[in-house]
Amino acid sequence: MARERQLSPRTSPRLSRRSLLGGAAAGAAGLSAVSVAAAGPASAAASRTVDVAIVGGGIAGLTAARDLVAGGKTVAVLEARNRVGGRVVNLQLANGGVTEGGGEFIGPTQNRIKALADSLGVATFTTYNTGKNLLYKDGKRTPYDTSGLLGSVPPVDAAGLANAAIVQSELDSMAAQVPVDAPWTAAKAAEWDKQTFESWLNAHAIVPSAKFLLDLACTSIFSAQPRELSLLYVLFYIAAAGDESHAGTLERLTDTAGGAQESRFVGGSQQVPIKLAATLGDRVVLSAPVRSIARSGSAYVVTADGITVNATRVVVALPPPLAARITYDPLLPAARDQLTQRMPMGSIGKAIAVYDTPFWRADGLNGQAVSDSGVVRSTFDNSPPDGSYGALMGFIEADEMRAYDAASEADVRTAVLADYANYFGDKAASPTSFVLQRWDNEGFSRGGPVAYAPPGVLTEYGAALREPAGGIHWAGTETSTFWTGYMDGAVRSGERAAREVLAALG
């Protein structure tokens, strides 16, 4: 695997384009026609008694269910949507193909999602990365080669490149001091958690072009502006972009080759939860949003639309702000509730324009563009492995997404295609079809790709993130110690929650 090193102050900082400009949105949730044949909606007044009730049929909840069943326990998975996958969803295209509306990429050190996909027979292919990248800045379109000395670094001014390289090195060095399992215990946790990422960048990214690169890296990773994020949370997120053998780096978060966007799944990423759910059969109940979780003696009563589940233990595999919308009796510990009140979702959408061919490839372009303007500021080639048709995918993130949350789809399409034409020429203005996924407007996500921590949250309430509340355990990518916000983090969290429950039940 490429680039498995940790930058330090004594290492000459090396910059890559995706290390500062990556479209690292990790996944979100939306509606899809794809569902699990073996699963079904809850029937009226249905009731089940199981060892473990699992709230949420995304990758985290399904993984927990798989491991609990393997451990000899009975389970029921309650999913609010009419499909599985959570923040991972395939969108059907008019030409019969599919594209990813949520999380789609995996890369080096994302070992658990890769192992899960392999076990289910879901193959991967390399994200299209052949040809020149594009920088669109100050109204100027600049294609640039990524095979030279600077790699995929965009051609901003030399002073900006030097400043950004120093800042990246410093962030990696600081992140190396953050324990991934308890970032609030870092020696400088209080200092780092009392400031925003924006305030730190203002003091360190002093060249305007360097600030542009790092601001765009931030929105690409978190779908949030630097002013919204705790510096400590950003450092934790960088530290978590690795595994037990490889330290996390900003570069790995945002790179394509050698980074988090290196590969995609054949047939779309939702193939993973669909096939995983199929192994669980009718243990998975769709269209069953959970309304309440109440203690009843030594067990719990989980009440969802159309079904009630009695269980000894409960795993809630939802983002913290959505887990907070369930009614709990008795009340959750105050620290857990305060935590969930303070962790908002990022704001993100994905816009995919489909064409007869990936015409930009003939122009020597790889479909990856970054921009300082427009509604879409980061794009990828989302065409299928065989290139039988073309698909340009653009992320709409943070302030840009919020500005278009209430807009009509027609207005969003007009704005997006204007950006695509600026980046890839007039042909991009006339797709054969267009699909849009706005996570902010999706009822069982309300944003994405991850619930993040503003200043003061981790040091005051972070310990409540994974701490069970009686017999209620927490899963979901936000609770992972590695690859938080990604599919790999979701798998890891489900595995960890299952281990906790199996240890408790014996």
Coordinates of C-alpha atoms in Angstrom, one line a residue:
M1 CA 0.0 0.0 0.0
A2 CA 1.3 3.4 -0.9
R3 CA 2.2 6.3 1.4
E4 CA 2.1 4.4 4.7
R5 CA 4.3 6.8 6.5
Q6 CA 3.8 9.4 9.2
L7 CA 5.0 12.9 8.5
S8 CA 6.9 14.5 11.3
P9 CA 8.6 17.9 11.8
R10 CA 11.9 16.3 10.8
T11 CA 10.4 14.9 7.5
S12 CA 10.3 17.1 4.5
P13 CA 6.6 17.6 4.0
R14 CA 5.2 16.3 0.8
L15 CA 2.0 17.5 -0.6
S16 CA -0.5 15.7 -2.8
R17 CA -3.5 17.1 -4.5
R18 CA -6.0 14.9 -2.7
S19 CA -4.1 15.4 0.6
L20 CA -5.5 19.0 0.4
L21 CA -8.4 18.8 -2.0
G22 CA -9.9 15.4 -1.6
G23 CA -13.6 14.7 -2.1
A24 CA -13.6 12.5 1.0
A25 CA -17.2 12.5 1.7
A26 CA -17.7 9.1 3.3
G27 CA -21.1 8.2 2.9
A28 CA -24.6 9.2 3.9
A29 CA -28.1 7.9 3.5
G30 CA -31.0 8.2 1.1
L31 CA -34.0 6.5 -0.6
S32 CA -33.5 3.7 -3.1
A33 CA -35.6 1.2 -4.9
V34 CA -33.2 -1.5 -3.7
S35 CA -34.2 -3.5 -0.7
V36 CA -33.6 -7.0 0.7
A37 CA -35.8 -9.7 -0.7
A38 CA -35.6 -11.8 2.5
A39 CA -36.5 -8.9 4.7
G40 CA -39.8 -7.1 4.9
P41 CA -41.9 -4.5 6.6
A42 CA -43.2 -4.9 10.0
S43 CA -46.7 -6.4 10.2
A44 CA -49.3 -4.7 12.3
A45 CA -49.0 -5.4 16.0
A46 CA -46.1 -7.9 15.4
S47 CA -44.0 -8.9 18.4
R48 CA -40.7 -10.7 18.8
T49 CA -38.6 -11.8 21.7
V50 CA -34.9 -12.1 21.0
D51 CA -31.6 -11.8 22.8
V52 CA -30.6 -8.5 21.1
A53 CA -32.6 -5.8 19.4
I54 CA -30.6 -3.8 16.9
V55 CA -31.8 -0.3 15.9
G56 CA -30.5 0.6 12.4
G57 CA -30.0 -1.5 9.4
G58 CA -26.9 0.2 8.1
I59 CA -23.5 -1.4 7.8
A60 CA -22.9 -1.0 11.6
G61 CA -26.1 -2.6 12.7
L62 CA -26.0 -5.4 10.2
T63 CA -22.4 -6.2 11.1
A64 CA -23.3 -6.4 14.8
A65 CA -26.2 -8.7 13.9
R66 CA -23.9 -11.0 11.9
D67 CA -21.5 -11.4 14.7
L68 CA -24.1 -11.9 17.3
V69 CA -25.8 -14.6 15.3
A70 CA -22.4 -16.2 14.8
G71 CA -22.1 -16.1 18.6
G72 CA -25.3 -18.0 19.1
K73 CA -27.6 -15.1 19.9
T74 CA -31.0 -14.3 18.4
V75 CA -31.5 -10.8 17.0
A76 CA -34.0 -8.5 15.3
V77 CA -32.7 -5.6 13.2
L78 CA -35.2 -2.7 13.0
E79 CA -34.6 -0.4 10.0
A80 CA -36.6 2.8 9.6
R81 CA -36.2 2.9 5.8
N82 CA -37.6 0.6 3.2
R83 CA -34.1 -0.5 2.4
V84 CA -30.9 -1.5 4.2
G85 CA -27.6 0.4 4.0
G86 CA -28.1 3.6 6.0
R87 CA -25.7 6.2 4.7
V88 CA -24.8 3.8 1.8
V89 CA -27.2 3.7 -1.1
N90 CA -27.2 2.8 -4.8
L91 CA -29.2 5.2 -7.1
Q92 CA -30.8 3.7 -10.2
L93 CA -30.0 5.4 -13.5
A94 CA -32.3 5.8 -16.5
N95 CA -29.9 3.7 -18.6
G96 CA -30.2 0.8 -16.3
G97 CA -27.0 1.3 -14.4
V98 CA -26.4 2.3 -10.8
T99 CA -24.4 5.0 -9.1
E100 CA -23.6 5.6 -5.5
G101 CA -25.7 8.2 -3.7
G102 CA -23.8 7.8 -0.4
G103 CA -20.5 6.3 0.8
E104 CA -18.7 4.7 -2.2
F105 CA -14.9 4.7 -1.8
I106 CA -12.5 2.5 0.1
G107 CA -8.7 2.6 0.4
P108 CA -5.6 1.4 2.2
T109 CA -5.9 0.5 5.9
Q110 CA -9.7 0.2 5.5
N111 CA -9.3 -3.5 6.3
R112 CA -12.6 -4.4 7.9
I113 CA -14.9 -3.1 5.1
K114 CA -12.6 -4.9 2.6
A115 CA -12.8 -8.1 4.6
L116 CA -16.6 -7.9 4.8
A117 CA -17.0 -7.2 1.1
D118 CA -14.6 -10.1 0.2
S119 CA -16.7 -12.4 2.4
L120 CA -19.8 -11.4 0.6
G121 CA -18.3 -11.7 -2.9
V122 CA -18.4 -8.0 -3.6
A123 CA -15.4 -7.0 -5.7
T124 CA -13.7 -3.7 -6.0
F125 CA -12.2 -1.7 -8.9
T126 CA -9.8 1.2 -9.0
T127 CA -11.3 4.7 -9.1
Y128 CA -10.6 6.2 -12.5
N129 CA -7.4 8.3 -12.1
T130 CA -5.7 8.3 -15.5
G131 CA -5.0 11.7 -17.1
K132 CA -4.9 15.2 -15.9
N133 CA -6.6 16.8 -12.9
L134 CA -8.3 20.2 -13.1
L135 CA -8.0 23.3 -11.0
Y136 CA -10.7 25.9 -11.5
K137 CA -9.6 29.0 -9.6
D138 CA -10.3 32.7 -10.0
G139 CA -12.4 31.8 -13.1
K140 CA -9.4 30.1 -14.8
R141 CA -9.4 26.4 -15.8
T142 CA -6.0 24.8 -15.5
P143 CA -5.4 21.1 -16.3
Y144 CA -2.3 19.7 -14.7
D145 CA -0.3 16.5 -14.8
T146 CA 0.0 14.4 -11.7
S147 CA 3.0 12.3 -12.7
G148 CA 5.7 14.9 -12.1
L149 CA 7.7 15.8 -9.1
L150 CA 4.8 17.5 -7.3
G151 CA 2.5 14.6 -7.9
S152 CA -1.1 15.7 -7.8
V153 CA -0.5 19.1 -6.2
P154 CA -2.6 21.7 -7.9
P155 CA -0.6 24.5 -9.6
V156 CA -1.1 27.3 -7.0
D157 CA 1.7 29.7 -6.3
A158 CA 4.9 28.4 -4.8
A159 CA 4.5 30.3 -1.5
G160 CA 1.0 28.7 -1.0
L161 CA 2.4 25.2 -1.7
A162 CA 5.2 25.6 0.8
N163 CA 2.9 27.0 3.5
A164 CA 0.3 24.3 2.9
A165 CA 3.0 21.6 3.1
I166 CA 4.2 22.9 6.5
V167 CA 0.6 23.1 7.8
Q168 CA -0.1 19.5 6.7
S169 CA 3.0 18.3 8.4
E170 CA 2.1 20.1 11.6
L171 CA -1.4 18.6 11.6
D172 CA -0.1 15.1 11.1
S173 CA 2.5 15.7 13.9
M174 CA -0.2 16.9 16.3
A175 CA -2.6 14.1 15.3
A176 CA 0.1 11.6 16.2
Q177 CA -0.3 12.8 19.8
V178 CA -4.1 12.0 19.9
P179 CA -5.1 8.6 21.2
V180 CA -7.8 7.3 18.8
D181 CA -9.7 5.5 21.6
A182 CA -9.8 8.6 23.9
P183 CA -8.8 11.8 22.1
W184 CA -10.0 13.8 25.2
T185 CA -7.0 12.4 27.1
A186 CA -4.4 13.9 24.8
A187 CA -1.9 16.1 26.6
K188 CA -3.1 19.2 24.8
A189 CA -6.7 18.2 24.5
A190 CA -8.1 21.1 26.4
E191 CA -6.0 23.6 24.4
W192 CA -7.0 22.0 21.1
D193 CA -10.7 21.5 21.9
K194 CA -11.3 25.1 22.9
Q195 CA -10.6 26.4 19.5
T196 CA -12.1 25.9 16.0
F197 CA -10.1 24.5 13.1
E198 CA -10.7 27.9 11.4
S199 CA -9.0 29.9 14.2
W200 CA -6.0 27.5 14.1
L201 CA -5.8 27.7 10.3
N202 CA -6.0 31.5 10.4
A203 CA -2.8 31.5 12.5
H204 CA -0.9 28.9 10.4
A205 CA -2.2 29.0 6.8
I206 CA -1.1 32.5 6.3
V207 CA -0.8 32.4 2.4
P208 CA -4.2 32.8 0.8
S209 CA -3.7 30.0 -1.6
A210 CA -2.7 27.7 1.2
K211 CA -5.8 28.6 3.1
F212 CA -7.9 27.8 0.0
L213 CA -6.4 24.4 -0.2
L214 CA -6.9 23.6 3.5
D215 CA -10.4 25.0 3.6
L216 CA -11.4 22.8 0.6
A217 CA -9.8 19.8 2.3
C218 CA -11.9 20.5 5.3
T219 CA -15.2 20.7 3.5
S220 CA -14.3 17.7 1.3
I221 CA -13.7 15.5 4.4
F222 CA -16.3 16.7 6.9
S223 CA -18.9 18.5 4.7
A224 CA -18.6 21.3 7.3
Q225 CA -16.8 24.6 7.4
P226 CA -13.6 25.0 9.4
R227 CA -15.4 27.4 11.7
E228 CA -17.8 24.6 12.8
L229 CA -15.2 22.0 13.9
S230 CA -13.1 21.6 17.0
L231 CA -9.4 21.4 16.2
L232 CA -9.2 18.4 18.5
Y233 CA -11.9 16.6 16.5
V234 CA -10.0 17.3 13.3
L235 CA -6.8 15.9 14.8
F236 CA -8.6 12.8 16.0
Y237 CA -10.1 12.3 12.6
I238 CA -6.7 12.5 11.0
A239 CA -5.3 10.1 13.6
A240 CA -8.2 7.7 12.9
A241 CA -7.3 7.5 9.2
G242 CA -5.2 4.4 9.6
D243 CA -5.2 1.1 11.5
E244 CA -3.5 -0.6 14.3
S245 CA -0.2 -0.8 12.2
H246 CA -0.3 2.5 10.3
A247 CA -0.6 6.0 11.8
G248 CA -3.3 8.2 10.3
T249 CA -2.4 11.0 8.0
L250 CA -4.2 13.9 6.3
E251 CA -2.9 12.6 3.0
R252 CA -4.5 9.2 3.4
L253 CA -7.8 10.9 4.2
T254 CA -7.9 12.8 1.0
D255 CA -5.8 11.1 -1.6
T256 CA -7.2 9.0 -4.5
A257 CA -4.3 6.7 -5.3
G258 CA -3.0 5.4 -2.0
G259 CA -5.8 7.1 -0.1
A260 CA -9.4 6.8 1.0
Q261 CA -10.8 7.3 -2.5
E262 CA -8.6 4.7 -4.2
S263 CA -11.3 2.1 -5.0
R264 CA -15.0 1.6 -5.5
F265 CA -17.3 -1.5 -5.4
V266 CA -18.5 -3.3 -8.5
G267 CA -22.3 -2.9 -8.6
G268 CA -22.2 0.0 -6.2
S269 CA -21.4 0.1 -2.5
Q270 CA -24.9 -0.8 -1.4
Q271 CA -24.2 -4.3 -2.6
V272 CA -22.3 -4.8 0.7
P273 CA -25.3 -4.2 3.1
I274 CA -27.8 -5.8 0.7
K275 CA -25.8 -9.0 0.6
L276 CA -25.1 -8.9 4.3
A277 CA -28.8 -8.4 5.1
A278 CA -29.6 -11.3 2.9
T279 CA -27.6 -13.6 5.1
L280 CA -29.7 -12.5 8.0
G281 CA -33.1 -13.2 6.3
D282 CA -36.2 -12.2 8.2
R283 CA -34.2 -11.1 11.2
V284 CA -34.1 -7.7 9.3
V285 CA -37.4 -5.7 9.5
L286 CA -37.8 -2.8 7.1
S287 CA -40.0 0.3 7.4
A288 CA -39.9 0.0 11.2
P289 CA -38.6 3.3 12.7
V290 CA -38.0 2.9 16.4
R291 CA -39.9 5.3 18.6
S292 CA -39.0 4.2 22.2
I293 CA -36.7 1.9 24.2
A294 CA -38.0 1.2 27.7
R295 CA -36.5 -0.9 30.5
S296 CA -38.8 -3.7 31.7
G297 CA -37.4 -5.6 34.6
S298 CA -34.1 -7.1 33.4
A299 CA -35.0 -6.7 29.7
Y300 CA -36.0 -3.9 27.2
V301 CA -39.0 -3.3 25.2
V302 CA -38.2 -1.7 21.8
T303 CA -41.2 -0.2 20.1
A304 CA -41.2 0.6 16.4
D305 CA -43.9 1.3 13.9
G306 CA -45.7 -2.0 13.5
I307 CA -43.6 -4.2 15.7
T308 CA -42.5 -4.5 19.3
V309 CA -39.3 -6.4 20.2
N310 CA -38.5 -7.7 23.7
A311 CA -34.7 -8.1 24.2
T312 CA -32.2 -8.6 26.9
R313 CA -29.8 -6.1 25.2
V314 CA -30.1 -3.3 22.7
V315 CA -27.6 -2.0 20.1
V316 CA -28.4 1.4 18.8
A317 CA -26.5 1.8 15.5
L318 CA -27.5 5.3 14.5
P319 CA -25.7 8.7 14.3
P320 CA -25.7 10.4 17.7
P321 CA -28.2 13.1 16.8
L322 CA -30.7 10.6 15.4
A323 CA -30.2 8.2 18.3
A324 CA -31.3 11.2 20.5
R325 CA -34.7 11.3 18.8
I326 CA -35.7 8.0 20.4
T327 CA -37.6 8.2 23.7
Y328 CA -35.7 6.3 26.5
D329 CA -37.1 5.1 29.7
P330 CA -35.4 5.5 32.0
L331 CA -33.7 8.6 30.7
L332 CA -30.2 8.2 29.3
P333 CA -27.3 9.4 31.5
A334 CA -27.1 13.2 31.2
A335 CA -23.6 13.1 29.7
R336 CA -24.8 10.9 26.8
D337 CA -27.8 13.1 26.1
Q338 CA -25.7 16.3 26.3
L339 CA -23.3 14.7 23.8
T340 CA -26.0 13.9 21.3
Q341 CA -27.4 17.5 21.6
R342 CA -24.0 18.8 20.6
M343 CA -23.0 16.6 17.6
P344 CA -24.6 17.9 14.4
M345 CA -24.5 16.2 11.0
G346 CA -22.5 17.7 8.2
S347 CA -24.4 19.1 5.1
I348 CA -23.9 17.1 1.9
G349 CA -25.3 16.2 -1.4
K350 CA -24.1 14.3 -4.4
A351 CA -25.0 15.2 -8.0
I352 CA -24.3 12.7 -10.8
A353 CA -24.6 13.7 -14.5
V354 CA -24.7 10.7 -16.9
Y355 CA -23.5 10.9 -20.5
D356 CA -23.3 8.4 -23.4
T357 CA -19.5 8.2 -23.0
P358 CA -16.9 9.5 -20.5
F359 CA -15.9 12.2 -23.0
W360 CA -13.4 13.9 -20.7
R361 CA -11.1 10.9 -20.9
A362 CA -10.6 11.5 -24.6
D363 CA -9.5 15.0 -23.6
G364 CA -6.9 13.6 -21.4
L365 CA -8.8 14.3 -18.1
N366 CA -9.5 12.0 -15.2
G367 CA -12.7 13.7 -14.1
Q368 CA -11.3 15.0 -10.9
A369 CA -11.7 18.8 -10.5
V370 CA -11.4 21.2 -7.6
S371 CA -12.7 24.7 -7.5
D372 CA -12.9 27.8 -5.4
S373 CA -16.4 28.7 -6.6
G374 CA -19.7 27.2 -7.7
V375 CA -22.1 24.8 -5.9
V376 CA -19.8 21.7 -6.7
R377 CA -16.2 22.2 -5.7
S378 CA -14.9 18.6 -6.0
T379 CA -15.7 16.0 -8.7
F380 CA -14.9 12.4 -9.6
D381 CA -15.4 10.2 -12.6
N382 CA -18.2 7.8 -11.4
S383 CA -18.4 5.8 -14.6
P384 CA -18.7 2.0 -14.4
P385 CA -15.6 -0.1 -14.6
D386 CA -16.0 -0.8 -18.3
G387 CA -16.6 2.8 -19.2
S388 CA -19.7 1.9 -21.1
Y389 CA -21.2 5.2 -20.2
G390 CA -19.9 8.4 -18.5
A391 CA -20.8 9.7 -15.1
L392 CA -19.5 12.8 -13.4
M393 CA -20.1 13.0 -9.7
G394 CA -19.9 16.2 -7.7
F395 CA -20.0 16.8 -4.0
I396 CA -22.2 19.7 -2.7
E397 CA -21.0 20.4 0.8
A398 CA -21.3 22.6 3.8
D399 CA -22.3 26.2 3.0
E400 CA -23.0 25.3 -0.6
M401 CA -25.3 22.5 0.3
R402 CA -27.2 24.5 2.9
A403 CA -27.7 27.3 0.3
Y404 CA -29.5 24.7 -1.9
D405 CA -31.3 22.6 0.6
A406 CA -34.6 24.4 -0.1
A407 CA -34.0 24.9 -3.9
S408 CA -35.9 22.9 -6.5
E409 CA -34.1 19.9 -8.1
A410 CA -34.3 21.8 -11.4
D411 CA -32.4 24.8 -9.9
V412 CA -29.8 22.5 -8.4
R413 CA -29.3 20.8 -11.7
T414 CA -28.9 24.1 -13.5
A415 CA -26.2 25.2 -11.0
V416 CA -24.4 21.9 -11.0
L417 CA -24.3 21.6 -14.8
A418 CA -23.0 25.2 -15.1
D419 CA -20.1 24.1 -12.9
Y420 CA -19.5 20.9 -14.9
A421 CA -19.4 23.0 -18.1
N422 CA -16.9 25.3 -16.6
Y423 CA -14.7 22.3 -15.6
F424 CA -15.1 19.9 -18.5
G425 CA -16.5 22.0 -21.4
D426 CA -19.8 22.5 -23.1
K427 CA -20.5 18.7 -23.5
A428 CA -20.9 18.5 -19.8
A429 CA -24.0 20.8 -19.9
S430 CA -26.1 18.2 -21.7
P431 CA -26.2 14.9 -19.9
T432 CA -28.6 12.1 -20.8
S433 CA -29.8 11.9 -17.2
F434 CA -29.1 13.5 -13.9
V435 CA -29.6 12.2 -10.3
L436 CA -29.4 14.1 -7.1
Q437 CA -29.1 13.0 -3.5
R438 CA -29.5 15.7 -0.8
W439 CA -28.8 14.1 2.6
D440 CA -29.9 17.1 4.6
N441 CA -33.4 16.5 3.3
E442 CA -33.4 12.7 4.0
G443 CA -35.6 12.0 7.0
F444 CA -33.5 9.3 8.6
S445 CA -30.1 11.0 8.1
R446 CA -30.6 14.8 8.1
G447 CA -27.1 15.3 6.7
G448 CA -23.8 13.5 6.5
P449 CA -21.3 12.0 6.0
V450 CA -20.7 12.1 9.8
A451 CA -21.8 13.7 13.0
Y452 CA -18.9 16.0 14.0
A453 CA -17.8 17.6 17.2
P454 CA -17.6 21.4 17.6
P455 CA -15.3 22.9 20.3
G456 CA -15.7 21.7 23.8
V457 CA -17.6 18.5 23.0
L458 CA -14.9 15.8 23.1
T459 CA -13.2 17.0 26.3
E460 CA -16.5 17.4 28.2
Y461 CA -18.7 14.6 26.8
G462 CA -16.5 12.4 24.6
A463 CA -16.3 9.6 27.1
A464 CA -20.1 9.0 26.7
L465 CA -19.7 8.2 23.0
R466 CA -19.3 4.4 23.4
E467 CA -20.1 3.9 27.1
P468 CA -23.1 1.6 27.4
A469 CA -26.2 2.9 29.1
G470 CA -27.2 -0.1 31.2
G471 CA -28.1 -2.7 28.6
I472 CA -28.0 -0.3 25.7
H473 CA -24.9 -0.3 23.5
W474 CA -23.8 2.2 20.9
A475 CA -22.6 1.5 17.3
G476 CA -22.3 3.5 14.1
T477 CA -19.3 4.9 12.4
E478 CA -19.1 7.9 14.8
T479 CA -18.2 5.5 17.6
S480 CA -15.3 3.9 15.8
T481 CA -11.7 4.5 16.8
F482 CA -10.4 4.0 13.2
W483 CA -11.9 5.4 10.1
T484 CA -14.6 7.3 11.8
G485 CA -17.1 8.6 9.3
Y486 CA -16.4 5.8 6.8
M487 CA -17.8 2.4 5.9
D488 CA -14.8 0.8 7.5
G489 CA -15.6 2.7 10.8
A490 CA -19.1 1.4 10.6
V491 CA -17.9 -2.2 10.3
R492 CA -15.5 -1.8 13.2
S493 CA -18.2 -0.3 15.4
G494 CA -20.6 -3.1 14.7
E495 CA -17.9 -5.7 15.6
R496 CA -17.0 -3.8 18.8
A497 CA -20.7 -3.5 19.9
A498 CA -21.2 -7.3 19.2
R499 CA -18.2 -8.1 21.4
E500 CA -19.5 -6.0 24.2
V501 CA -22.9 -7.7 24.1
L502 CA -21.5 -11.2 23.8
A503 CA -19.3 -10.5 26.8
A504 CA -22.3 -9.2 28.8
L505 CA -24.6 -12.1 27.9
G506 CA -22.0 -14.8 28.3

